[in-house]
Each structure stands twice: as C-alpha cells, then as structure tokens.
mmCIF file of C-alpha atoms in Angstrom:
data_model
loop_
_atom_site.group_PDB
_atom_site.id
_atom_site.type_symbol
_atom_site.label_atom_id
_atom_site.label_comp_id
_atom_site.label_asym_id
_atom_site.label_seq_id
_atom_site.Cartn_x
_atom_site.Cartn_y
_atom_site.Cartn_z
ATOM 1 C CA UNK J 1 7.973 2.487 17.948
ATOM 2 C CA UNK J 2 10.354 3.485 15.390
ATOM 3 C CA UNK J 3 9.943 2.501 11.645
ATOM 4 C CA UNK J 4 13.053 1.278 10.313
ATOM 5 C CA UNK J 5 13.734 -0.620 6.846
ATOM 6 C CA UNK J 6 16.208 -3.442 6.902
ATOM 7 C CA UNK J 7 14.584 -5.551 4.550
ATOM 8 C CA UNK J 8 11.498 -5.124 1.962
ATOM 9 C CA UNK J 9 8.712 -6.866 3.749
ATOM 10 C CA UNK J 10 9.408 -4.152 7.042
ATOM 11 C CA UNK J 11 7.160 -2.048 5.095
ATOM 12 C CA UNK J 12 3.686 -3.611 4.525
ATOM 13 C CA UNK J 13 2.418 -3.981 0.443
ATOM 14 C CA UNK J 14 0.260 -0.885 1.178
ATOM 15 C CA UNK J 15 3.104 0.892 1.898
ATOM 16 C CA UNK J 16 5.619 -0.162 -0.317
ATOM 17 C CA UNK J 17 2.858 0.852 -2.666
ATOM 18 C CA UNK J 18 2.655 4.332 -1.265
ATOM 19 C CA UNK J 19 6.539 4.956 -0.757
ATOM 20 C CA UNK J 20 6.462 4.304 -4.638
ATOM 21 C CA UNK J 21 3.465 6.952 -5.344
ATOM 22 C CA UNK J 22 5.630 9.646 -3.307
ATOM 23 C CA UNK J 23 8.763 8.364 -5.433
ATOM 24 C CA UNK J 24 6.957 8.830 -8.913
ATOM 25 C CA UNK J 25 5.653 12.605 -7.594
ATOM 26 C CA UNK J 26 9.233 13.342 -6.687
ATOM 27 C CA UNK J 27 10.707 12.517 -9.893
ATOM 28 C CA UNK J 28 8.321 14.751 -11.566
ATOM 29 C CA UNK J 29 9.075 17.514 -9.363
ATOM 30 C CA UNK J 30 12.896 17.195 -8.731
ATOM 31 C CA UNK J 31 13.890 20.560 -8.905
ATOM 32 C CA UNK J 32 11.095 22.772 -7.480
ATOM 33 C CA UNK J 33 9.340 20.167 -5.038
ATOM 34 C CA UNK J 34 8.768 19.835 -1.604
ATOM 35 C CA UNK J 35 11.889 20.212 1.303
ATOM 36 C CA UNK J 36 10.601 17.652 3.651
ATOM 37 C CA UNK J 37 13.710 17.234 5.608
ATOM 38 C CA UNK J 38 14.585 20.716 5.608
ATOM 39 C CA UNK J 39 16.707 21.636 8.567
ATOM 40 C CA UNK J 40 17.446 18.081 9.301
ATOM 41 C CA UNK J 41 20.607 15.929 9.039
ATOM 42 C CA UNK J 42 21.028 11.874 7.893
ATOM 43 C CA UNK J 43 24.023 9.990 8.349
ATOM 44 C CA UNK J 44 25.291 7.642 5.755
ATOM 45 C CA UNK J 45 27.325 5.235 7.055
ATOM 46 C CA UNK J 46 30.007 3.073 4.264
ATOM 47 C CA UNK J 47 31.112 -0.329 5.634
ATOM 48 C CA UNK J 48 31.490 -1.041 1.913
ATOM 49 C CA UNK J 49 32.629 0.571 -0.953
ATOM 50 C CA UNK J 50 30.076 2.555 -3.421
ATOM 51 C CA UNK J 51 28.941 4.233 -6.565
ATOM 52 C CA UNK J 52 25.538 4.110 -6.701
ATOM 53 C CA UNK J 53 24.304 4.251 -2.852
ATOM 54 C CA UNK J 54 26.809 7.283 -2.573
ATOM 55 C CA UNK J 55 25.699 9.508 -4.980
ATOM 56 C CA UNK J 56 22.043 8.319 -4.939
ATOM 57 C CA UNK J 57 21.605 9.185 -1.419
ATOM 58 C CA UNK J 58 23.963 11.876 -1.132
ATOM 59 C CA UNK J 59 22.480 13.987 -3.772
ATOM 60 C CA UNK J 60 18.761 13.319 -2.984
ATOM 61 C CA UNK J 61 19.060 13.979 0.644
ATOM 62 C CA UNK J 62 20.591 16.904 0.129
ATOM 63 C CA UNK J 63 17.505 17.483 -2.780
ATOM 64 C CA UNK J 64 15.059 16.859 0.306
ATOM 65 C CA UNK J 65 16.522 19.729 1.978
ATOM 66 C CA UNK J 66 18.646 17.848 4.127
ATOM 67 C CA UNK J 67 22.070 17.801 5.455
ATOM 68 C CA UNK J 68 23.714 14.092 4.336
ATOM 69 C CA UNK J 69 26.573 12.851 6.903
ATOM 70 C CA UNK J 70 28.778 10.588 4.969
ATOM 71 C CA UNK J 71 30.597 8.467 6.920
ATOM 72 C CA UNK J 72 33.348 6.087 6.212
ATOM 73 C CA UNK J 73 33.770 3.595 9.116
ATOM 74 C CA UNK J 74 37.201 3.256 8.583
ATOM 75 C CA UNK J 75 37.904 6.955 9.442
ATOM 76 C CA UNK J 76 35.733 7.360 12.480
ATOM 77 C CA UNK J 77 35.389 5.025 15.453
ATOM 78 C CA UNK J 78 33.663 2.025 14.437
ATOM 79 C CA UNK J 79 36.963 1.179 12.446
ATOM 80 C CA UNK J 80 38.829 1.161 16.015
ATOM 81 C CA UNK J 81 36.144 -0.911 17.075
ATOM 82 C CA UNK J 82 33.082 1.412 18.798
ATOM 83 C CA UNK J 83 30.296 -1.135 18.976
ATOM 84 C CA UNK J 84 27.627 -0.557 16.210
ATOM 85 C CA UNK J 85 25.283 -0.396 19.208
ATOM 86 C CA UNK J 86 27.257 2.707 20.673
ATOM 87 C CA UNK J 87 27.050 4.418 17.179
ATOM 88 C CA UNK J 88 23.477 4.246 16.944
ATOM 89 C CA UNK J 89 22.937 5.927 20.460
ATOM 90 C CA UNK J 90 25.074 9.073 19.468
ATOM 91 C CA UNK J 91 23.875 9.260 15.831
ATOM 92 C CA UNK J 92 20.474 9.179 16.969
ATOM 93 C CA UNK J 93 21.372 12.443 18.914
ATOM 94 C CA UNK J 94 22.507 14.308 16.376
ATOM 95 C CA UNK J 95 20.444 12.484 13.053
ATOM 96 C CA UNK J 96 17.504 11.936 11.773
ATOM 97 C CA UNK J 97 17.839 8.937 10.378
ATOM 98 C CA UNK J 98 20.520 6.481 9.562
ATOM 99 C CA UNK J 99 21.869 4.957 6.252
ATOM 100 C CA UNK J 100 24.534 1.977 6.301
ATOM 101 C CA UNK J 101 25.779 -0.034 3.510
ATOM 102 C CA UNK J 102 27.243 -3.034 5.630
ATOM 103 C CA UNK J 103 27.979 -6.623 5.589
ATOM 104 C CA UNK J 104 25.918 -9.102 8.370
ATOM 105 C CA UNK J 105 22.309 -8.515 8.769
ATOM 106 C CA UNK J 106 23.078 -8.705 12.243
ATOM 107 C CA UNK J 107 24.872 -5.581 12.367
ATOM 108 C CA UNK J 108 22.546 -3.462 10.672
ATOM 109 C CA UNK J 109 19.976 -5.540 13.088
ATOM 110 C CA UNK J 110 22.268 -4.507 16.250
ATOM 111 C CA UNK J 111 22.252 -1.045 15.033
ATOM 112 C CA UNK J 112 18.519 -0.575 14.499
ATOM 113 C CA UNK J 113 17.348 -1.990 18.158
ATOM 114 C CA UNK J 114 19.886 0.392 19.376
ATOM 115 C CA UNK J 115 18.644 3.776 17.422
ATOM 116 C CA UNK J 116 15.873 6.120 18.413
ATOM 117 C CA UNK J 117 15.658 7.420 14.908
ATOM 118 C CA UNK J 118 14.890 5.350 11.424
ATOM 119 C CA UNK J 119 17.431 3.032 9.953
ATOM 120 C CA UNK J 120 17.695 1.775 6.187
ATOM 121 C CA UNK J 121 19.642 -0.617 4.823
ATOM 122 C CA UNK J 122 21.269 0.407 1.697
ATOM 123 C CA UNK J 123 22.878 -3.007 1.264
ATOM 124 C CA UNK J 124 23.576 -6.040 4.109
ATOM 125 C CA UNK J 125 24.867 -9.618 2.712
ATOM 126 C CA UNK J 126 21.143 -10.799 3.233
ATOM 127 C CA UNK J 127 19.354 -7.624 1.553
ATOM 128 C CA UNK J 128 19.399 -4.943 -0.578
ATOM 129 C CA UNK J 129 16.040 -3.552 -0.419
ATOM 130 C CA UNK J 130 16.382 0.166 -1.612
ATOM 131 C CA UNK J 131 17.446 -1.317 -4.933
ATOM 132 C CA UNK J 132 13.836 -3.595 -5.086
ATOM 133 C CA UNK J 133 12.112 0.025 -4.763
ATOM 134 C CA UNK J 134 13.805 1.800 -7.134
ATOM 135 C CA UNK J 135 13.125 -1.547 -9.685
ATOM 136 C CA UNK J 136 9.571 -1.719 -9.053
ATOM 137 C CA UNK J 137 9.611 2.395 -9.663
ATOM 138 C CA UNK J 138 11.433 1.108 -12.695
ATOM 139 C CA UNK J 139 8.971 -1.464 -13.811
ATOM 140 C CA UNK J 140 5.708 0.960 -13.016
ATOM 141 C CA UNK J 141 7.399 3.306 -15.542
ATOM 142 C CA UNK J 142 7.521 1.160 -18.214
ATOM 143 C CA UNK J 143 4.599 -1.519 -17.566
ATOM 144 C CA UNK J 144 2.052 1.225 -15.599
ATOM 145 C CA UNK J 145 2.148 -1.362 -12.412
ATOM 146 C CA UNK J 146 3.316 -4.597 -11.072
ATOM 147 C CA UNK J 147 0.060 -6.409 -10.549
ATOM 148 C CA UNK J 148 0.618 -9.385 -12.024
ATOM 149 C CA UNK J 149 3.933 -9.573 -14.304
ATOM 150 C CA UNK J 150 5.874 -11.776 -14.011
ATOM 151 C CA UNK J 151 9.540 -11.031 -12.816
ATOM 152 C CA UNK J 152 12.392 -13.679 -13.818
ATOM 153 C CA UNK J 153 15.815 -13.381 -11.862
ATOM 154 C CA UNK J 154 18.855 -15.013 -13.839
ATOM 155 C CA UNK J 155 22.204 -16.274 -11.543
ATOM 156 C CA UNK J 156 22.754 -16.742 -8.411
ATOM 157 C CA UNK J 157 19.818 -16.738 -6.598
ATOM 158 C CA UNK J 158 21.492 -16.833 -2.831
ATOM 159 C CA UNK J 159 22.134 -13.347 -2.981
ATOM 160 C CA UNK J 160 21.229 -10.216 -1.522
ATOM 161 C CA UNK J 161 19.256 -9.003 -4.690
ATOM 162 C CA UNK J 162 17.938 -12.353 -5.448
ATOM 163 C CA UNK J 163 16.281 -12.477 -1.818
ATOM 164 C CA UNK J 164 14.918 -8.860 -1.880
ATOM 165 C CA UNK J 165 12.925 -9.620 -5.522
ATOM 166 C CA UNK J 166 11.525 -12.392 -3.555
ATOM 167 C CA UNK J 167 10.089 -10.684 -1.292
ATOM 168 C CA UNK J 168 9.674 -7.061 -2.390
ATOM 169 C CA UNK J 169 8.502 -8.360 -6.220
ATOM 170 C CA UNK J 170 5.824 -10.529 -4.226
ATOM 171 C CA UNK J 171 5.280 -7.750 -2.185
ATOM 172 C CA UNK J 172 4.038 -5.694 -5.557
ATOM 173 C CA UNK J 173 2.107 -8.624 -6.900
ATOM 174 C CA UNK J 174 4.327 -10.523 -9.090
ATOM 175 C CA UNK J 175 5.110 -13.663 -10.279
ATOM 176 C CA UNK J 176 8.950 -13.932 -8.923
ATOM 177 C CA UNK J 177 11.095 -17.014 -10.615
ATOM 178 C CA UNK J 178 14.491 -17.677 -9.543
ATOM 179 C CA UNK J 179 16.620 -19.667 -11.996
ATOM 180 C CA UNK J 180 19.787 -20.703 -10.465
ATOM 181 C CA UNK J 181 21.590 -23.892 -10.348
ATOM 182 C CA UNK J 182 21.988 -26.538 -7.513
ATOM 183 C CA UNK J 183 24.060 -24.959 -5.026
ATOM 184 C CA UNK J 184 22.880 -21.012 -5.594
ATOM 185 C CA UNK J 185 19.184 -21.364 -4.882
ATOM 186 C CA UNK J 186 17.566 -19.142 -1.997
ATOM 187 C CA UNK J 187 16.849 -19.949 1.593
ATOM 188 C CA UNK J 188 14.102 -21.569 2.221
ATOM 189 C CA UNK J 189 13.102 -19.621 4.892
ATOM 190 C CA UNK J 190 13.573 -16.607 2.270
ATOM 191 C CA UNK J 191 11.067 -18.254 -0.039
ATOM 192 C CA UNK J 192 8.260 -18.759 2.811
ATOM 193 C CA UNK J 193 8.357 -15.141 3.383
ATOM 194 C CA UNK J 194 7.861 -13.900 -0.488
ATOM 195 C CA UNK J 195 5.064 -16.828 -0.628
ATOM 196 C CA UNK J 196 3.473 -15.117 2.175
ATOM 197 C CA UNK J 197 2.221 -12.159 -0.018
ATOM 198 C CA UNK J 198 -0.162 -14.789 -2.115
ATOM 199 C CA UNK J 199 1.896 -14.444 -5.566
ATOM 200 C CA UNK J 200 3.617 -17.658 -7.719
ATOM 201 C CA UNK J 201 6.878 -17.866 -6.598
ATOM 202 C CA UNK J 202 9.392 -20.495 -8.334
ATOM 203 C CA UNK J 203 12.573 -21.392 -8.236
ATOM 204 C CA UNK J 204 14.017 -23.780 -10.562
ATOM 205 C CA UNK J 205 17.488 -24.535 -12.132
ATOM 206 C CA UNK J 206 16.010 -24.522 -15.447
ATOM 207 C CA UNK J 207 17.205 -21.255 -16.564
ATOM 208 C CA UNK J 208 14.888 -21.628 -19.963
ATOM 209 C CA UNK J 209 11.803 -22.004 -18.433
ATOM 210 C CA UNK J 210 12.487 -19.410 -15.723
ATOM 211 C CA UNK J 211 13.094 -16.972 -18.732
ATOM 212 C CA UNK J 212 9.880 -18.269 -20.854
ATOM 213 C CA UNK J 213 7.382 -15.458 -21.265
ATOM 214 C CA UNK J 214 8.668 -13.048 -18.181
ATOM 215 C CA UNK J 215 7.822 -9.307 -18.104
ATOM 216 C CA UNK J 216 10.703 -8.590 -16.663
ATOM 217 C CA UNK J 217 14.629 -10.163 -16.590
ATOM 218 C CA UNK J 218 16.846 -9.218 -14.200
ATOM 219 C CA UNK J 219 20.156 -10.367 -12.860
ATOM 220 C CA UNK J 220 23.256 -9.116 -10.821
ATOM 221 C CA UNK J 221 27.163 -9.914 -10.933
ATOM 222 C CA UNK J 222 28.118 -13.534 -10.440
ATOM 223 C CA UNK J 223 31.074 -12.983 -8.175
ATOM 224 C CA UNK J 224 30.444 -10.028 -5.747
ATOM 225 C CA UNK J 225 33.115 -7.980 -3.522
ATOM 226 C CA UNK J 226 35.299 -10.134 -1.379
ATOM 227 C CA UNK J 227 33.781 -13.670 -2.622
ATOM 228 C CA UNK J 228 36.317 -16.625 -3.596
ATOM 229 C CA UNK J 229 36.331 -19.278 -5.959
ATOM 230 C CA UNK J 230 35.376 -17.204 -8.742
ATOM 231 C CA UNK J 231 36.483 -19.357 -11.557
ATOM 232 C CA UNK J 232 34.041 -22.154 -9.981
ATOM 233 C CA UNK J 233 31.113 -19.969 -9.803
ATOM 234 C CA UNK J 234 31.599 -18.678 -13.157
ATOM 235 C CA UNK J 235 31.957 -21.892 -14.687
ATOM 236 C CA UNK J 236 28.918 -22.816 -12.171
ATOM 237 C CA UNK J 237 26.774 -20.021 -13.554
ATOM 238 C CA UNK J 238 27.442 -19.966 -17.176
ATOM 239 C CA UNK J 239 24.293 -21.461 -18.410
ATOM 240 C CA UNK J 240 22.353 -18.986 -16.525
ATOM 241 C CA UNK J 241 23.314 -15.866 -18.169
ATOM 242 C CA UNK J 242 21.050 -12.727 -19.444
ATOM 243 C CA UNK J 243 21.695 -12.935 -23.056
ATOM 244 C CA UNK J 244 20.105 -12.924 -26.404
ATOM 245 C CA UNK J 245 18.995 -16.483 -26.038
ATOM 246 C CA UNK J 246 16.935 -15.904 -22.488
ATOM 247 C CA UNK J 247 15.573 -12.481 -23.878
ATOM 248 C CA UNK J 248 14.384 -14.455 -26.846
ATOM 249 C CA UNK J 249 12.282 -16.285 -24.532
ATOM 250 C CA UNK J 250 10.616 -13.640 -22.553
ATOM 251 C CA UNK J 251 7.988 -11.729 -23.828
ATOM 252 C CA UNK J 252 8.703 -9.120 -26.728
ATOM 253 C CA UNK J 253 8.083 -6.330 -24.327
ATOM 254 C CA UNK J 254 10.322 -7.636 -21.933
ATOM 255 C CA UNK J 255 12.066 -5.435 -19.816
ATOM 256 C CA UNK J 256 15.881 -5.690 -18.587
ATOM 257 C CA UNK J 257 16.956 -4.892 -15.446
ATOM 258 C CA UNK J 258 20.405 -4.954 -13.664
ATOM 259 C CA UNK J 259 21.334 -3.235 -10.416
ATOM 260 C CA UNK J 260 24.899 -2.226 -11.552
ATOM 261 C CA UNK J 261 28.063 -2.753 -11.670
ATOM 262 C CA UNK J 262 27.841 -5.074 -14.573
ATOM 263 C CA UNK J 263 30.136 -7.722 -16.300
ATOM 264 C CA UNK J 264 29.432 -7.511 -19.410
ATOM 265 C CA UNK J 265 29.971 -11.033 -21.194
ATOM 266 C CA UNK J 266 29.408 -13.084 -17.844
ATOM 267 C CA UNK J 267 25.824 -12.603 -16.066
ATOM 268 C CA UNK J 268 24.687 -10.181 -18.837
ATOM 269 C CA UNK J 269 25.666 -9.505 -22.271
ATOM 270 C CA UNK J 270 26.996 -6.545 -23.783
ATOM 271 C CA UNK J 271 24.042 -6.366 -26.481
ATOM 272 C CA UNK J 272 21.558 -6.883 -23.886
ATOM 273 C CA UNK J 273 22.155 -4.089 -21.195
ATOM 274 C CA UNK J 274 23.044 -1.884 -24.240
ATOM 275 C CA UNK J 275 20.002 -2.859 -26.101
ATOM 276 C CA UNK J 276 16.453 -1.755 -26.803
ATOM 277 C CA UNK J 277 14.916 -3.389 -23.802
ATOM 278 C CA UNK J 278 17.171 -2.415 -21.187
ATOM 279 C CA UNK J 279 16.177 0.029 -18.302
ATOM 280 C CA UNK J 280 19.440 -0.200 -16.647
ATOM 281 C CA UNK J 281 19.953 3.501 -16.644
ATOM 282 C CA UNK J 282 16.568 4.805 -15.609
ATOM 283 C CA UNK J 283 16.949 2.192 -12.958
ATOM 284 C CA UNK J 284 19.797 3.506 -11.483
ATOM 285 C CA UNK J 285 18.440 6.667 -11.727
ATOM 286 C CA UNK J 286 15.161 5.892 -10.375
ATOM 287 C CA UNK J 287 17.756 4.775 -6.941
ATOM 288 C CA UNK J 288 17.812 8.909 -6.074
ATOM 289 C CA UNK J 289 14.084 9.294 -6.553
ATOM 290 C CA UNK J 290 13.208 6.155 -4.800
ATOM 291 C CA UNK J 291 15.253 6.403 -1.675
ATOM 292 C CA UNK J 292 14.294 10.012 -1.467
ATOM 293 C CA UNK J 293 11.101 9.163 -0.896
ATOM 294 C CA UNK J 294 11.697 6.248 1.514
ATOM 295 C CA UNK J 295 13.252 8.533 3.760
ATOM 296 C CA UNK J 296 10.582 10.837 4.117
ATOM 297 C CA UNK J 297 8.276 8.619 4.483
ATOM 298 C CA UNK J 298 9.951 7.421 7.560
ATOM 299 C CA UNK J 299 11.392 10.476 9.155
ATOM 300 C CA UNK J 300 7.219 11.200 8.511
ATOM 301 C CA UNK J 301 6.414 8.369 11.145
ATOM 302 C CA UNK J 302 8.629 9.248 13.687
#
C-alpha cells in the first residue's frame, strides 16, 4: 500500500520523529550529501499561488538529485477540466511522487486513492502539514526537542495551520493551545484527533491565558487568499494578535513562529517577527530541508 501524506497524523509519532532526524542530517549536509532520488522525477502540481512551497520544493528536489515537474494547473489539462483522478493515473507513470498545493481536502483525497506513487500535500483548505514539519525542525533547533513545550497558536484557529499544530504539535509531544474567538475555533472532530496522541490540548478564546508561559507562539495571516469579509474578521481578531503584550506573557525564551506571508501590524507585529525571539527565517528555511526529507522517506517505502 502506498504511503502518502495528506495530513500530519498519516505518518505515525515514530515517524514524524524520524522524518525530522533525516531532515536535521540533511541540513547539515546540504551540499555534499546523499542523492536519494537520483534519476527520478516529482511533479509539483500549483492549484494555488506560491512563494515558499515553490522554491522550497523546487530547489530541494532538485538537491535530492531529482528532476522537479512544476506544474501549473491552469496551463495543462486539469484547468480544462481532466479529473484529478485521471491526473494521478498518468503522473504516476511518469513520477515518483506527487506534490499539490490545492484547495478541498477532497481533491487532494481523490487524487491520492487514484495514484500508484506517494502524494503530499503542500497545502489543502483543511491542512498544511509540510509547514508543521519544518516548525517542529524549527523548534528542535532552538529548544533540543518537543517533548513537552508547550506550543500557543494566536488567531484564527479554523484554519489550515491551526488544525495541523493540533495534530502534528501533539504528535511531537506538546502542549497545543488554540486562542481564538467564538466563531474561529477548530473542529471538533479536529481536536479529538490531536487529543488522541495523549498531550494537553486547549482551546480557549482567552487569548492571555493561551499566551501565559508558552514555549512557543505562533500565528498565521487573519484573512487568507480568496476569503471575504475581511474588515469583520479583522475587527473579529484584533484582540488576538502576536505582539509585545502576548510575548510578554510567554516564557522569556519564547520562541516566535510564523509560516509566512505576514501582515505586519494585524496578526503579528512588526517588532515581534523582526525581533530577538523570532525564528521566522530559519523556519522558512528549515521548509527545503524538511520536505526534502519527507520525500525520501516516502519514495523509500514504496
């Protein structure tokens, strides 16, 4: 059976753990490591616009010795409307493995139960679990592990990023709290599955006490590509912003996390991602090195 990733808990703690190993040894060894993929190609497919996943994956699978296939649906048949299902089946013949950065989880869903080779998601509305590893990679750096911090997530906590720090910071043995306001809390259903993994997990629209004595703050942009409204949710939101005041309240070693693009002066402040504590940058960074090592961890197990 094929081992894909469409969201964090399709790997197992043990491996998440071990995908993060290989991603720390790759960093170290950028330049003159390993070419596990050598000879090989993997298909990037954009549904959405991107910095980040572009270059992060682009680069390292290239780095891995790989051919990357970047594909923008809007110039190849799935923007005349091939089925996702009928793009998997050719891909598969020529790939192997496949990136998309789409909207529905049940596309990426479709696409995976219709590949022979590994799928990752590299961003769905539900999930954006590539960015969880390369935050816990992030977080190991600084802290020297996860086991027990505790991770605070400022904002709106229905999101894609907000769901994968659920699971994938329970996952890694963390305390996850979700402050959010009435309205912009996370599924239920979303919340069993992080509690599943034995951690504290709390979500609570008291943005203070969600910030009091974290290890780690983190947030993402209040008002994400296509949304509407924005003017409510920002006016929703405001009180749940990662600024000086909820820094103040985390620990002194606190460290700041955000997974880019950022508005400064709405969900973060400008002295905050600019400041001492901030590991924005080695974060996004740490996307290249962490992805590189997802893939061949899979393309390993088929």
């Amino acid at each position: 059976m094929v081992q894909h990733f469409l969201a964090d808990d399709d790997l197992t703690p043990a491996q998440q753990a071990e995908v993060l190993d290989l991603a720390a040894a790759l960093k170290k060894q950028r330049y003159d490591g390993p070419k596990p993929l050598a000879g090989k190609a993997v298909a990037v497919v954009f549904e959405k616009p991107s910095t980040r996943t572009r270059l992060s994956f682009e680069i390292g699978i290239a780095e891995l010795g790989a051919h990357p296939v970047i594909l923008d649906a809007q110039s190849t048949q799935l923007g005349r409307g091939e089925t996702i299902e009928d793009t998997a089946r050719v891909l598969s013949r020529y790939v192997a493995a496949i990136v998309i950065r789409t909207f529905g989880d049940d596309r990426i869903t479709a696409l995976a139960e219709a590949s022979d080779v590994p799928v990752v998601n590299a961003l769905t509305d539900g999930f954006h679990p590539c960015q969880i590893l390369a935050d816990l990679q992030t977080v190991r750096e600084r802290k020297g592990s996860t086991e027990g911090l505790v991770l605070t997530y400022l904002g709106d906590g229905a999101n894609n990023m907000a769901n994968s720090y659920l699971i994938g910071g329970a996952m890694a043995g963390m305390e996850v709290r979700i402050g959010a306001p009435a309205g912009y809390q996370p599924d239920p259903d979303v919340v069993e599955r992080a509690k599943r993994y034995g951690t504290t997990i709390v979500v609570t629209d008291d943005a203070k006490a969600a910030a009091e004595g974290s290890d780690v703050l983190c947030t993402d942009v209040w008002v994400s590509m296509g949304m509407t409204g924005a003017e409510q949710r920002l006016a929703d939101l405001a009180g749940y912003a990662l600024d000086e005041g909820a820094l103040s309240l985390a620990k002194p070693d606190a460290v700041v996390l955000h997974c880019l693009p950022a508005h400064r002066g709405e969900e973060i402040a400008a002295a905050v991602i600019d400041g001492p504590q901030s590991a924005v940058w080695d974060e996004a960074e740490n996307r290249l090195h962490a992805q590189k090592a997802l893939l061949t961890w899979l393309v390993q197990q088929a």
